[in-house]
Amino acid sequence: MPKSRSERELSRLELAVLGLVSKGAPCTTYWIRRQFQGSPSSYFSGSAGAVYPAVRRLEQRRLIAATTERKARRASRRYRLTPSGKRAIKAWLLPPLPAADVAFTMDPVRTRVYYLEALTAPERLKFVDNALAQARLQATLAQAGSVERREAEDLFDYLGSLGAVHEARARVRWLEQVRRTLEQSPG
Amino acid sequence: MPKSRSERELSRLELAVLGLVSKGAPCTTYWIRRQFQGSPSSYFSGSAGAVYPAVRRLEQRRLIAATTERKARRASRRYRLTPSGKRAIKAWLLPPLPAADVAFTMDPVRTRVYYLEALTAPERLKFVDNALAQARLQATLAQAGSVERREAEDLFDYLGSLGAVHEARARVRWLEQVRRTLEQSPG
DNA sequence: CCGCTCATGTAACTGGTTACATGATTTA
DNA sequence: TAAATCATGTAACCAGTTACATGAGCGG
């Protein structure tokens, strides 16, 4: 028996949209898109072709509901979570975390390191130096973003951004170690 | 003017396959699939429906070429990089790294933390404790994998696995900080 | 009034996914 | 000889992508 649309698991995008609605309600799809576009992560582009259909799917499953605001300067559908939407977001957050979500890490820099053999020794060093420079920049940006959120209203935005800081710094330390190893290894 | 198939950028999967061929040549598509399946990252499933077409695309672009081994116990197409395949992999590795590849981080645990507001205070602590336990396990596994590769032949496998260790430990430290913050914050 | 932002969408494509299918060879 | 592994694929599907399209309201 094929799974019906309404019992299939929510996609990552749908989950993220659900979370954004929980924070930004009552919000428009347009606002949701901008959150994706403004996010430092480029995992989702926030393209209209993805977000509008995702919102519609969530609405069809009665996880979110719209109130059409006519009072506002322009007509817009503003969404909020329904009771079952609140249940859905709890089910997503409540332990235990699915193993795949904990194991999941995909770092394009690390992927490249695995295949660095294909370069000459000096090319490898140039690669690492470049990666290091960019990683340091990322770490600085993450730190700045975190400080910015620190005094702000939303504790969980701050705690999340702290995760990005830790990750960025770990990448810097790792690349420094890689550099030292390559310098010492027989070219 | 639309980009022709042969000048379009290689997908992440195609790039990863190219890298695997550079390491495992002469190798079969089946071997490539097993590398994905055995990988601790679950980013690619290594499904036949993805890998066989990807290999075929790389072959059509003359980045890899097959020699049909009849001598072997069973017939199989074994691939190696062509000269332009070697150029392609260098172009992928050589600096500068595309900004998107450095910025890219997608951590399902961190994503959840952003929306932890939707839970009650004790539920939040339970979430963090669960995440912490799983993160610690991941860190241990990453460490073990790294030690295993340390004495092995391939330096770059080892250096890559070190990256996973750093990342896993950073996640543990971050979650510990989150826990402390939640304990202190007004419930 | 021109251009920017707000707001909502569609169309064509693509590159993955799961599930299925087949057959040869090795191993218990 | 039965089961596992090696080896290669196809079919249906799906959730993203880019690019395009439209129109209202607002600020310079």
Short mmCIF file of C-alpha atoms in Angstrom, two decimals, chain A:
data_model
loop_
_atom_site.label_atom_id
_atom_site.label_comp_id
_atom_site.label_asym_id
_atom_site.label_seq_id
_atom_site.Cartn_x
_atom_site.Cartn_y
_atom_site.Cartn_z
CA MET A 1 0.00 0.00 0.00
CA PRO A 2 1.57 3.29 -1.08
CA LYS A 3 1.87 5.98 1.55
CA SER A 4 -0.70 8.69 1.15
CA ARG A 5 0.49 12.23 0.80
CA SER A 6 -0.60 13.16 4.30
CA GLU A 7 1.37 10.50 6.13
CA ARG A 8 4.60 10.83 4.18
CA GLU A 9 7.43 12.36 6.18
CA LEU A 10 7.98 16.07 5.88
CA SER A 11 10.93 17.10 3.74
CA ARG A 12 13.77 19.16 5.18
CA LEU A 13 12.43 22.24 3.47
CA GLU A 14 8.91 21.67 4.78
CA LEU A 15 10.27 21.23 8.29
CA ALA A 16 12.31 24.39 8.01
CA VAL A 17 9.28 26.30 6.77
CA LEU A 18 7.25 24.93 9.66
CA GLY A 19 9.92 26.17 12.07
CA LEU A 20 10.01 29.59 10.45
CA VAL A 21 6.23 29.91 10.68
CA SER A 22 6.43 28.97 14.36
CA LYS A 23 8.79 31.90 14.88
CA GLY A 24 7.45 34.47 12.47
CA ALA A 25 3.68 33.97 12.64
CA PRO A 26 1.68 35.53 11.26
CA CYS A 27 4.00 35.65 8.25
CA THR A 28 3.81 35.61 4.48
CA THR A 29 5.49 33.16 2.16
CA TYR A 30 7.51 36.07 0.92
CA TRP A 31 8.90 36.66 4.41
CA ILE A 32 9.82 32.96 4.68
CA ARG A 33 11.71 33.18 1.41
CA ARG A 34 13.70 36.12 2.66
CA GLN A 35 14.72 34.22 5.77
CA PHE A 36 16.24 31.52 3.57
CA GLN A 37 17.88 34.05 1.30
CA GLY A 38 19.36 35.98 4.23
CA SER A 39 20.63 32.86 5.94
CA PRO A 40 24.41 32.32 5.98
CA SER A 41 23.83 28.69 5.01
CA SER A 42 23.27 28.19 1.32
CA TYR A 43 21.55 24.87 1.76
CA PHE A 44 18.23 26.22 0.55
CA SER A 45 18.07 28.94 -2.03
CA GLY A 46 14.66 30.15 -0.93
CA SER A 47 13.51 30.02 -4.53
CA ALA A 48 9.87 30.76 -5.16
CA GLY A 49 9.57 27.49 -7.07
CA ALA A 50 10.37 25.59 -3.90
CA VAL A 51 8.91 27.68 -1.09
CA TYR A 52 5.46 28.46 -2.48
CA PRO A 53 4.70 24.80 -3.23
CA ALA A 54 6.07 23.76 0.18
CA VAL A 55 3.82 26.24 1.95
CA ARG A 56 0.86 25.03 -0.06
CA ARG A 57 1.62 21.42 0.88
CA LEU A 58 1.79 22.33 4.57
CA GLU A 59 -1.51 24.17 4.25
CA GLN A 60 -3.13 21.17 2.54
CA ARG A 61 -1.98 18.97 5.40
CA ARG A 62 -3.55 21.46 7.82
CA LEU A 63 -0.24 22.07 9.59
CA ILE A 64 -0.45 25.77 8.86
CA ALA A 65 -3.42 28.01 8.11
CA ALA A 66 -3.70 31.42 6.50
CA THR A 67 -5.65 34.49 7.42
CA THR A 68 -6.07 36.87 4.54
CA GLU A 69 -5.21 40.33 5.80
CA ARG A 70 -7.18 42.94 3.97
CA LYS A 71 -6.49 45.70 6.46
CA ALA A 72 -2.80 45.77 5.62
CA ARG A 73 -1.53 48.06 2.93
CA ARG A 74 -1.64 45.18 0.49
CA ALA A 75 -3.47 41.88 0.43
CA SER A 76 -1.40 38.97 1.71
CA ARG A 77 -1.87 35.51 3.09
CA ARG A 78 -0.35 35.34 6.57
CA TYR A 79 0.31 31.91 7.99
CA ARG A 80 0.38 30.51 11.51
CA LEU A 81 0.65 27.02 12.92
CA THR A 82 -2.50 25.01 13.51
CA PRO A 83 -2.74 22.76 16.58
CA SER A 84 -1.61 19.78 14.53
CA GLY A 85 1.19 21.94 13.14
CA LYS A 86 2.35 22.53 16.71
CA ARG A 87 2.20 18.80 17.29
CA ALA A 88 4.21 18.20 14.12
CA ILE A 89 6.97 20.57 15.15
CA LYS A 90 7.14 18.97 18.58
CA ALA A 91 7.40 15.54 17.00
CA TRP A 92 10.28 16.85 14.91
CA LEU A 93 12.15 18.27 17.89
CA LEU A 94 11.46 15.65 20.51
CA PRO A 95 14.06 12.92 21.06
CA PRO A 96 15.33 10.61 19.93
CA LEU A 97 16.96 12.28 16.96
CA PRO A 98 17.05 10.08 13.85
CA ALA A 99 20.55 8.66 13.43
CA ALA A 100 20.90 10.02 9.91
CA ASP A 101 20.40 13.57 11.18
CA VAL A 102 23.23 13.23 13.67
CA ALA A 103 25.61 11.44 11.32
CA PHE A 104 24.93 13.87 8.54
CA THR A 105 27.86 16.12 7.82
CA MET A 106 28.78 17.28 4.36
CA ASP A 107 31.76 19.56 4.05
CA PRO A 108 32.92 20.34 0.50
CA VAL A 109 36.34 21.30 1.82
CA ARG A 110 36.80 17.98 3.60
CA THR A 111 35.60 16.13 0.51
CA ARG A 112 38.36 17.78 -1.47
CA VAL A 113 41.03 16.92 1.09
CA TYR A 114 40.31 13.23 0.54
CA TYR A 115 41.43 13.59 -3.06
CA LEU A 116 44.36 15.97 -2.57
CA GLU A 117 46.64 13.20 -3.74
CA ALA A 118 45.87 14.32 -7.29
CA LEU A 119 47.86 17.53 -6.76
CA THR A 120 51.58 18.17 -6.48
CA ALA A 121 53.02 18.97 -3.04
CA PRO A 122 53.20 22.74 -3.59
CA GLU A 123 49.71 22.77 -5.07
CA ARG A 124 48.44 21.03 -1.97
CA LEU A 125 49.90 23.69 0.26
CA LYS A 126 48.34 26.39 -1.86
CA PHE A 127 45.01 24.64 -1.54
CA VAL A 128 45.28 24.45 2.23
CA ASP A 129 46.40 28.07 2.55
CA ASN A 130 43.46 29.24 0.50
CA ALA A 131 41.01 27.07 2.44
CA LEU A 132 42.48 28.33 5.69
CA ALA A 133 42.09 31.95 4.71
CA GLN A 134 38.48 31.43 3.76
CA ALA A 135 37.77 29.37 6.86
CA ARG A 136 39.21 32.10 9.08
CA LEU A 137 37.00 34.65 7.37
CA GLN A 138 33.99 32.39 7.92
CA ALA A 139 34.88 32.01 11.59
CA THR A 140 35.08 35.78 11.99
CA LEU A 141 31.74 36.26 10.29
CA ALA A 142 30.13 33.56 12.39
CA GLN A 143 31.50 35.18 15.54
CA ALA A 144 30.17 38.58 14.51
CA GLY A 145 26.76 37.11 13.76
CA SER A 146 26.70 35.40 17.11
CA VAL A 147 27.61 38.54 19.05
CA GLU A 148 24.91 40.39 17.17
CA ARG A 149 22.31 37.86 18.29
CA ARG A 150 23.63 37.69 21.83
CA GLU A 151 21.90 40.77 23.15
CA ALA A 152 18.88 40.33 20.91
CA GLU A 153 15.56 38.95 21.96
CA ASP A 154 15.84 35.38 20.69
CA LEU A 155 17.91 33.04 22.86
CA PHE A 156 17.67 30.13 20.44
CA ASP A 157 18.83 32.14 17.48
CA TYR A 158 21.87 32.94 19.59
CA LEU A 159 22.45 29.33 20.65
CA GLY A 160 22.14 28.14 17.07
CA SER A 161 24.60 30.75 15.83
CA LEU A 162 27.00 29.58 18.54
CA GLY A 163 26.98 26.19 16.84
CA ALA A 164 28.11 27.81 13.62
CA VAL A 165 30.95 29.52 15.49
CA HIS A 166 32.15 26.27 17.03
CA GLU A 167 32.03 24.52 13.68
CA ALA A 168 33.87 27.27 11.84
CA ARG A 169 36.63 27.36 14.46
CA ALA A 170 36.97 23.60 14.37
CA ARG A 171 37.51 23.80 10.62
CA VAL A 172 40.26 26.37 11.10
CA ARG A 173 42.05 24.25 13.70
CA TRP A 174 41.73 21.20 11.48
CA LEU A 175 43.19 22.95 8.46
CA GLU A 176 46.07 24.25 10.55
CA GLN A 177 46.81 20.69 11.53
CA VAL A 178 46.60 19.60 7.91
CA ARG A 179 49.04 22.31 6.96
CA ARG A 180 51.55 21.29 9.59
CA THR A 181 51.31 17.67 8.51
CA LEU A 182 51.86 18.51 4.87
CA GLU A 183 54.85 20.69 5.66
CA GLN A 184 56.49 17.87 7.57
CA SER A 185 55.59 15.05 5.21
CA PRO A 186 57.97 14.07 2.42
CA GLY A 187 57.01 16.19 -0.57
#
